[in-house]
XYZ file of C-alpha atoms in Angstrom:
581
model
C 28.479 87.788 61.011
C 26.972 84.586 62.294
C 24.003 85.136 60.059
C 26.218 85.528 57.044
C 28.037 82.233 57.745
C 24.780 80.457 58.282
C 23.404 81.817 54.986
C 26.505 80.805 53.112
C 26.282 77.288 54.557
C 22.680 77.001 53.364
C 23.561 78.327 49.923
C 26.410 75.821 49.705
C 24.127 72.959 50.686
C 21.560 74.049 48.096
C 24.271 74.388 45.469
C 25.680 70.975 46.229
C 22.143 69.536 46.157
C 21.409 71.155 42.804
C 24.744 69.983 41.512
C 23.995 66.435 42.585
C 20.547 66.601 40.933
C 22.125 67.927 37.754
C 24.736 65.186 37.805
C 21.978 62.642 38.360
C 19.955 64.006 35.463
C 22.981 63.970 33.196
C 23.732 60.414 34.257
C 20.133 59.364 33.667
C 20.030 61.084 30.289
C 23.312 59.392 29.389
C 21.799 56.056 30.385
C 18.617 56.637 28.388
C 20.125 58.232 25.309
C 23.420 56.399 25.069
C 23.600 53.244 27.118
C 19.969 52.166 26.629
C 19.285 53.979 23.381
C 18.487 50.835 21.386
C 16.147 49.521 24.078
C 13.996 52.630 24.278
C 14.090 53.250 20.552
C 12.660 49.792 20.045
C 10.108 50.476 22.796
C 9.062 53.720 21.123
C 8.742 52.022 17.774
C 6.640 49.250 19.254
C 4.421 51.811 20.936
C 3.786 53.384 17.544
C 2.594 50.136 16.001
C -0.529 48.044 16.003
C -0.183 44.374 15.142
C -2.764 42.211 13.402
C -2.099 38.481 13.022
C -3.101 37.210 9.618
C -2.362 34.211 7.449
C -0.269 33.911 4.281
C -1.731 33.241 0.862
C -3.308 29.784 0.876
C -2.129 27.351 -1.799
C -4.137 26.630 -4.937
C -5.800 23.350 -5.890
C -5.560 22.211 -9.521
C -7.021 19.299 -11.465
C -4.652 16.879 -13.233
C -4.397 19.262 -16.230
C -3.600 22.276 -13.984
C -7.052 23.781 -14.252
C -7.712 25.876 -11.149
C -10.333 24.422 -8.803
C -9.612 26.500 -5.688
C -7.623 29.684 -5.138
C -7.323 32.676 -2.836
C -8.270 36.040 -4.319
C -7.364 39.507 -3.040
C -9.986 41.343 -1.058
C -10.123 43.676 1.932
C -11.475 43.548 5.454
C -12.643 46.328 7.801
C -10.813 46.754 11.115
C -11.172 49.182 13.994
C -8.664 50.556 16.480
C -10.230 49.754 19.825
C -8.453 52.603 21.604
C -10.075 55.128 19.286
C -13.443 53.793 18.127
C -16.276 52.859 20.456
C -19.464 50.962 19.776
C -21.542 54.128 20.196
C -19.416 56.381 18.010
C -21.208 57.875 15.022
C -18.599 56.703 12.444
C -18.765 53.125 13.702
C -22.546 53.170 13.641
C -22.469 54.328 10.011
C -20.147 51.471 9.045
C -22.233 48.926 10.912
C -25.388 50.129 9.170
C -23.692 49.970 5.762
C -22.369 46.442 6.294
C -25.286 45.174 8.401
C -23.065 44.378 11.392
C -25.144 43.306 14.441
C -24.873 45.493 17.537
C -23.707 42.598 19.705
C -20.744 42.093 17.369
C -19.901 45.810 17.618
C -19.927 45.642 21.397
C -17.758 42.548 21.371
C -15.299 44.179 18.961
C -15.109 47.292 21.161
C -14.308 45.160 24.198
C -11.389 43.413 22.472
C -8.096 43.791 24.327
C -6.082 43.836 21.095
C -5.283 47.162 19.478
C -6.927 46.212 16.218
C -9.925 43.985 15.674
C -11.931 42.924 12.653
C -15.379 44.333 12.040
C -16.087 42.384 8.859
C -13.894 39.998 6.917
C -13.563 39.499 3.181
C -15.767 42.218 1.725
C -17.612 41.631 -1.518
C -16.749 43.985 -4.401
C -19.980 45.906 -3.774
C -19.299 46.217 -0.041
C -15.728 47.335 -0.692
C -16.832 50.130 -3.019
C -19.365 51.407 -0.489
C -16.925 51.324 2.439
C -14.193 53.089 0.450
C -16.607 55.907 -0.383
C -17.684 56.204 3.251
C -14.149 56.269 4.671
C -13.163 58.995 2.183
C -15.510 61.482 3.865
C -13.879 64.125 6.093
C -15.553 63.119 9.349
C -14.367 59.505 8.881
C -10.671 60.208 8.400
C -9.689 59.933 12.102
C -12.426 57.566 13.178
C -10.125 54.612 13.856
C -11.702 52.487 11.102
C -9.564 51.134 8.258
C -9.479 48.770 5.311
C -6.723 46.162 5.384
C -5.557 43.675 2.742
C -7.012 40.172 3.014
C -7.630 37.080 0.908
C -10.788 35.132 0.245
C -11.049 31.476 -0.767
C -12.722 31.173 -4.140
C -13.951 28.156 -6.071
C -14.314 29.335 -9.688
C -16.326 26.281 -10.783
C -18.840 26.726 -7.973
C -20.360 23.282 -7.234
C -17.845 21.273 -9.254
C -16.070 18.694 -7.066
C -17.467 20.311 -3.918
C -17.278 17.101 -1.866
C -13.668 16.593 -2.902
C -12.485 20.168 -2.349
C -14.433 21.050 0.782
C -14.166 24.634 2.057
C -12.369 26.920 4.531
C -13.450 29.107 7.417
C -12.923 29.672 11.128
C -11.688 26.635 13.029
C -12.567 25.770 16.624
C -9.847 28.119 17.907
C -11.052 31.082 15.885
C -8.335 31.020 13.234
C -9.538 31.915 9.757
C -8.702 30.406 6.354
C -8.534 26.949 7.908
C -9.705 23.876 6.003
C -12.971 22.565 7.402
C -14.014 19.887 4.889
C -12.584 17.820 2.050
C -9.052 18.283 0.758
C -8.991 21.757 2.288
C -9.181 20.022 5.668
C -7.080 16.934 4.946
C -4.172 18.920 3.456
C -4.647 22.033 5.584
C -1.109 21.979 6.968
C 0.273 22.045 3.403
C -2.168 24.579 1.985
C -2.209 27.187 4.743
C 1.510 27.988 5.040
C 2.781 29.904 8.112
C 1.210 32.874 9.901
C 2.433 36.458 9.289
C 1.652 39.793 10.917
C 0.482 43.148 9.604
C 2.403 46.035 11.198
C 0.368 49.263 11.539
C 2.270 52.573 12.050
C 0.668 55.274 14.246
C 1.566 58.735 15.537
C 2.226 59.600 19.201
C -1.463 60.151 19.880
C -2.326 56.946 18.048
C -4.797 58.856 15.908
C -3.484 58.203 12.435
C -2.466 55.286 10.264
C 0.529 55.969 8.068
C 0.803 52.734 6.131
C 0.321 48.984 6.101
C 3.362 46.753 5.634
C 2.422 43.253 4.537
C 5.107 40.609 4.505
C 3.718 37.686 2.508
C 6.083 34.777 2.910
C 5.928 31.075 3.627
C 2.768 30.817 1.538
C 0.965 27.493 1.313
C 1.773 24.696 -1.115
C -0.379 23.949 -4.160
C -2.086 20.595 -4.771
C -2.382 18.858 -8.143
C -5.192 16.298 -8.170
C -5.826 13.082 -10.075
C -9.282 14.470 -10.878
C -10.002 15.488 -14.456
C -12.226 18.559 -14.415
C -13.948 17.603 -17.653
C -14.743 14.044 -16.539
C -15.950 15.387 -13.199
C -18.279 17.775 -15.019
C -19.645 15.034 -17.323
C -20.387 12.764 -14.381
C -21.991 15.533 -12.341
C -24.407 16.386 -15.121
C -25.381 12.756 -15.721
C -25.758 11.978 -12.039
C -27.898 15.040 -11.401
C -30.209 14.061 -14.262
C -30.663 10.545 -12.867
C -31.099 11.818 -9.318
C -33.895 14.167 -10.354
C -35.595 11.742 -12.729
C -35.629 8.968 -10.127
C -36.422 11.316 -7.238
C -33.728 9.533 -5.265
C -32.514 10.212 -1.755
C -28.814 10.287 -2.626
C -26.588 9.171 -5.477
C -22.864 8.575 -5.973
C -20.579 7.879 -8.937
C -16.844 7.155 -8.903
C -14.569 6.914 -11.940
C -11.197 5.277 -11.266
C -8.122 4.240 -13.199
C -7.859 0.562 -12.155
C -4.159 0.336 -13.038
C -3.030 3.088 -10.654
C -5.815 3.783 -8.148
C -6.163 7.369 -9.420
C -9.618 8.864 -8.933
C -10.678 10.613 -12.144
C -14.073 11.716 -10.819
C -15.956 11.413 -7.534
C -19.468 12.809 -7.425
C -22.269 12.873 -4.873
C -25.701 14.366 -5.172
C -27.099 16.496 -3.582
C -24.048 18.742 -3.684
C -23.351 22.315 -2.551
C -21.488 25.484 -3.496
C -18.360 25.859 -1.311
C -18.311 29.603 -2.015
C -21.435 29.904 0.117
C -21.461 26.640 2.054
C -23.309 28.113 5.053
C -26.473 28.368 2.940
C -26.669 24.583 2.534
C -27.686 21.911 5.069
C -24.688 20.385 6.813
C -25.708 16.908 5.657
C -24.838 18.030 2.114
C -21.170 18.380 3.107
C -20.773 14.622 3.610
C -18.716 12.853 0.955
C -20.802 9.696 0.665
C -18.290 8.057 -1.638
C -16.116 7.406 1.431
C -18.262 8.286 4.451
C -21.474 6.317 3.777
C -21.928 2.561 3.832
C -24.676 0.284 2.578
C -25.318 -3.404 1.986
C -24.022 -4.001 -1.555
C -26.413 -6.735 -2.657
C -25.549 -8.691 -5.791
C -22.500 -6.605 -6.752
C -20.801 -8.452 -3.881
C -21.180 -11.818 -5.647
C -17.910 -11.222 -7.473
C -16.050 -12.025 -4.250
C -17.042 -15.652 -3.740
C -17.013 -16.341 -7.492
C -13.453 -15.007 -7.790
C -12.380 -16.846 -4.649
C -13.809 -20.214 -5.731
C -12.155 -19.982 -9.158
C -8.866 -18.771 -7.696
C -8.801 -21.598 -5.146
C -9.498 -24.163 -7.839
C -12.730 -25.245 -6.150
C -14.747 -24.424 -9.247
C -14.161 -23.623 -12.875
C -16.421 -21.584 -15.124
C -17.570 -24.882 -16.710
C -18.756 -26.411 -13.434
C -22.499 -26.653 -13.104
C -24.816 -26.167 -10.189
C -27.707 -28.622 -9.702
C -30.656 -27.283 -7.711
C -30.992 -30.653 -6.004
C -27.520 -32.126 -5.870
C -25.153 -29.171 -5.422
C -22.132 -28.749 -7.673
C -21.153 -31.287 -10.313
C -17.822 -31.402 -12.048
C -17.814 -30.483 -15.707
C -17.004 -34.045 -16.760
C -19.762 -35.658 -14.668
C -22.570 -35.110 -17.173
C -22.978 -34.521 -20.850
C -24.255 -31.134 -22.094
C -27.604 -32.771 -22.841
C -27.927 -33.924 -19.242
C -27.066 -30.424 -17.970
C -29.940 -28.997 -19.925
C -32.325 -31.677 -18.800
C -31.382 -31.160 -15.169
C -31.611 -27.351 -15.473
C -28.031 -27.006 -14.248
C -26.437 -23.544 -13.982
C -22.807 -22.720 -14.607
C -20.856 -20.358 -12.380
C -21.192 -17.833 -15.186
C -24.968 -18.330 -15.287
C -25.195 -17.652 -11.554
C -23.647 -14.203 -12.041
C -25.327 -13.479 -15.372
C -28.755 -14.207 -13.918
C -27.779 -12.927 -10.444
C -29.024 -16.182 -8.925
C -29.029 -15.993 -5.128
C -29.238 -19.719 -4.447
C -26.303 -20.387 -6.747
C -24.263 -17.674 -4.990
C -24.978 -19.327 -1.654
C -23.827 -22.701 -2.986
C -20.544 -21.193 -4.167
C -19.922 -19.753 -0.698
C -20.740 -23.101 0.889
C -18.046 -24.697 -1.257
C -15.558 -22.092 -0.027
C -16.408 -22.299 3.651
C -16.679 -19.469 6.161
C -12.997 -18.825 6.846
C -11.803 -18.827 3.230
C -14.746 -16.671 2.177
C -13.930 -14.213 4.978
C -10.246 -14.157 4.022
C -11.082 -13.221 0.431
C -13.559 -10.584 1.590
C -10.755 -8.989 3.574
C -8.267 -9.432 0.723
C -10.577 -7.488 -1.611
C -10.371 -4.582 0.852
C -13.674 -4.843 2.687
C -13.803 -4.241 6.425
C -10.915 -1.746 6.355
C -10.333 1.754 5.021
C -8.915 2.049 1.511
C -6.435 4.672 2.719
C -7.533 7.348 0.274
C -6.293 10.843 1.108
C -9.721 12.236 1.992
C -11.131 12.895 5.459
C -13.973 10.971 7.051
C -13.428 7.598 5.392
C -15.198 4.760 7.198
C -14.395 1.059 7.098
C -17.860 -0.376 6.597
C -19.008 -3.303 8.729
C -17.684 -6.853 8.550
C -17.862 -9.311 11.429
C -15.370 -12.111 11.944
C -16.559 -15.697 11.314
C -16.681 -16.470 15.054
C -19.422 -13.827 15.313
C -21.502 -15.181 12.430
C -24.869 -16.843 12.881
C -25.866 -20.075 11.170
C -27.174 -18.077 8.198
C -24.412 -15.457 7.938
C -22.530 -17.347 5.233
C -25.626 -17.413 3.044
C -26.440 -13.776 3.796
C -22.945 -12.603 2.916
C -23.195 -14.543 -0.343
C -25.858 -12.129 -1.552
C -24.353 -8.966 -0.099
C -26.174 -8.853 3.231
C -24.784 -8.721 6.789
C -21.968 -6.553 5.439
C -21.782 -2.853 4.649
C -19.376 -1.260 2.201
C -18.583 2.218 0.942
C -18.932 3.136 -2.728
C -15.147 3.481 -2.922
C -14.566 -0.002 -1.479
C -16.819 -1.704 -4.040
C -15.216 0.360 -6.824
C -11.756 -0.702 -5.709
C -12.828 -4.359 -5.532
C -13.939 -4.298 -9.169
C -10.641 -2.604 -10.046
C -8.927 -5.801 -8.841
C -10.729 -7.739 -11.583
C -10.058 -5.014 -14.137
C -6.300 -4.715 -13.598
C -5.385 -8.390 -13.355
C -5.760 -9.112 -9.633
C -3.981 -6.283 -7.749
C -5.500 -4.162 -4.971
C -4.253 -0.550 -5.157
C -4.582 2.267 -2.673
C -6.927 4.850 -4.218
C -5.596 8.403 -4.167
C -6.722 11.839 -5.231
C -3.645 14.118 -4.863
C -0.814 13.325 -7.252
C 1.570 16.188 -6.496
C 2.328 18.798 -3.852
C 4.240 21.789 -5.235
C 5.360 25.303 -4.363
C 3.543 28.361 -5.648
C 6.064 28.660 -8.485
C 5.528 25.064 -9.578
C 8.470 23.272 -7.976
C 7.411 19.748 -6.901
C 7.746 19.060 -3.186
C 6.222 15.595 -3.207
C 4.944 13.312 -5.971
C 2.493 10.598 -4.986
C 2.979 7.369 -6.896
C 0.562 4.427 -7.297
C 0.751 2.035 -4.357
C 0.156 -1.694 -4.719
C -1.280 -3.155 -1.528
C -1.382 -6.861 -2.421
C -2.250 -9.415 -5.039
C -5.769 -10.669 -4.370
C -6.343 -13.184 -7.193
C -4.289 -14.517 -10.068
C -4.172 -12.793 -13.437
C -5.914 -15.807 -14.949
C -8.778 -15.625 -12.446
C -9.186 -11.925 -13.136
C -9.344 -12.618 -16.874
C -12.014 -15.292 -16.345
C -14.056 -12.922 -14.177
C -13.832 -10.154 -16.787
C -15.269 -12.517 -19.376
C -18.061 -13.637 -17.052
C -18.974 -10.042 -16.211
C -18.964 -9.148 -19.903
C -21.723 -11.710 -20.336
C -23.666 -10.124 -17.476
C -23.956 -7.056 -19.704
C -24.410 -8.887 -23.009
C -27.116 -11.349 -21.951
C -27.895 -10.821 -18.282
C -29.197 -8.272 -15.776
C -26.781 -5.564 -16.951
C -27.952 -5.215 -20.551
C -28.801 -1.536 -20.107
C -25.192 -0.788 -19.194
C -23.978 -1.704 -22.690
C -22.108 1.281 -24.136
C -22.181 1.951 -27.851
C -18.940 0.820 -29.479
C -17.416 -0.667 -26.300
C -17.629 -4.052 -24.655
C -18.599 -3.500 -21.004
C -18.176 -5.825 -18.028
C -19.988 -5.347 -14.750
C -22.560 -6.429 -12.210
C -25.932 -5.104 -11.117
C -27.060 -4.812 -7.521
C -30.437 -4.213 -5.895
C -30.102 -4.193 -2.112
C -32.952 -3.970 0.360
C -32.348 -1.684 3.312
C -32.671 -3.175 6.764
C -35.516 -1.724 8.819
C -34.371 -1.781 12.433
C -37.779 -0.966 13.906
C -39.502 -3.678 11.858
C -36.686 -6.176 12.404
C -36.388 -7.079 8.735
C -35.560 -5.895 5.228
C -37.713 -3.270 3.554
C -39.369 -4.083 0.248
C -39.563 -0.420 -0.777
C -36.346 1.205 0.464
C -33.648 0.019 -1.928
C -30.100 0.833 -3.006
C -29.642 0.222 -6.724
C -26.193 -0.048 -8.257
C -24.092 -1.038 -11.217
C -20.316 -1.376 -10.987
C -18.300 -2.186 -14.066
C -15.417 -1.378 -16.357
C -14.647 -0.830 -20.029
C -13.311 -1.823 -22.449
C -13.806 -5.305 -21.028
C -10.668 -6.831 -22.600
C -8.277 -4.352 -20.995
C -10.219 -1.800 -18.948
C -9.301 1.865 -18.991
C -11.761 2.903 -16.269
C -13.871 1.426 -13.499
C -17.171 3.199 -12.943
C -19.517 2.680 -10.005
C -23.032 4.114 -10.117
C -25.066 3.912 -6.907
C -28.552 5.396 -6.478
C -30.049 5.375 -2.996
C -33.817 4.919 -2.679
C -35.004 5.762 -6.198
C -38.741 6.418 -6.276
C -39.411 5.656 -9.947
C -37.601 2.339 -10.545
C -36.519 -0.527 -8.332
C -33.602 -2.344 -9.924
C -29.924 -1.788 -10.443
C -30.406 -2.870 -14.041
C -33.045 -0.210 -14.708
C -31.676 2.707 -12.635
C -27.900 2.475 -12.233
C -27.013 0.529 -15.388
C -28.340 3.224 -17.788
C -26.449 5.837 -15.759
C -23.251 3.819 -16.165
C -23.882 3.571 -19.917
C -24.269 7.330 -20.390
C -21.154 8.087 -18.379
C -19.060 5.458 -20.169
C -20.162 6.744 -23.579
C -18.887 10.216 -22.662
C -15.755 9.353 -20.681
C -14.208 6.707 -22.960
C -14.135 8.861 -26.130
C -12.871 11.795 -24.062
C -9.955 9.626 -22.901
C -9.310 8.747 -26.558
C -9.991 5.042 -25.992
C -10.795 3.479 -29.396
C -13.872 1.303 -29.336
C -12.008 -1.665 -30.783
C -9.042 -1.343 -28.451
C -7.256 -4.600 -27.691
C -5.237 -5.357 -24.601
C -1.820 -5.239 -26.252
C -2.670 -2.018 -28.108
C -3.715 -0.322 -24.911
C -0.610 -1.466 -23.090
C 1.577 -0.199 -25.938
C -0.149 3.192 -25.751
C 0.369 3.318 -21.997
C 4.065 2.534 -22.363
């Protein structure tokens, strides 16, 4: 009897215990399946996914006529699932052999903590075909290796405008499709857009890939440039020919609209192909139009001549006497000028006379000369929307030596960039205004809706319109009867100035007689210029003078660019202005 009661008590305890367990299980199941259903459903879905951070479609870059200069094209990349593929697996070894992937990269990829990692980015069409055939084989189907959509930056014109466009690649943080040089770098935040993710669906064992869902949104903005692809091409061909013929070290040409500051062409040689930039020396990436400075030599003489005329210190009729300095125009008769071998201000520039240039600067004085140098834009960046621009070198008058004024008069003791000297001549060409040069004229969405339009920006008036007109006439005579004769373009009156600058030899403590920078900077038509063109050839081996190296280069470019722009050879100022309006 006692045994039976004891047994019943035990059975009751067990029953109550089982009942409590059952109630607990029901409660837990209710919590999981009802109360926390959404939480664990989301958890399960996340467990069945692999995420791969990628970037949206990068914006395009167009020339001023909407010709494509840079775009992103569809391609594919190879990825591996690190939980499934190992560096020693046979399928992975086959892929690495096919794509020539180094073993150290395979090991690094296998050690990645992320679920998916890239094996090789941006396959070529030939590589893609080979990989697709390999992955179609039966023993590769569950190998954890997949092809995923990707984009590749492509420059359809290869070397054209390479220093302007730049290129993309991995940045210092490992992010891909980032601008590394040129406009790609400077406007990277506009071009790249916002990051997206690929979502990869897997089964419970994480052995299969059902699909790829790509959400392409927030793509980058497009850029429309001031560059004209056809002018850029013309200049590149002419500059390359001169570079090779002269066996020069470097060479640069800039074509600018002096009335707006728009850059129509900017060319450096040697250049490179941004599609395969890693095959070229890094020094080729440098845009020397803005990131290289040199002593300008005689092209700089326009500064003190313009300043002296603008200040009323001299007029074009004033004459310089080798013994007595400057004489007013009414102090001698023309016969006495000839007898005394006097030179006019015009003659000083036409003949590129150094002593005369020094006398003009002496009349100005150090501070006024310095003020005009600064007003013309030297010693500070132009503000162009390109990376790497330097300011050149210009010391303040308190730092000058007793010969600095004379040295500056002939373009020494100062360094300038090709863009700065181009912009200074644009002041003479447009009537006395300094503009900010620019190279992007519009930022727009992928479907062509403008986001921002960049307008010409006047910085300041440097000289009067009358002074600019006088200087244009003087520089026309430089070409017609002076050192710039070889710059004369058929059918157009050209104005400009030659320069032959000796390079300073630091080790020797003086200027070299063999290492020279030759240049010609000018504009045409002279009466109302449509373009300013600067041609600068660094260390030519065959010729030694700006008039024999750079001036002929200017001529050939002008004779191609002006007809292309539909500028009649007999164009007058009022006709041109009417056409512009």
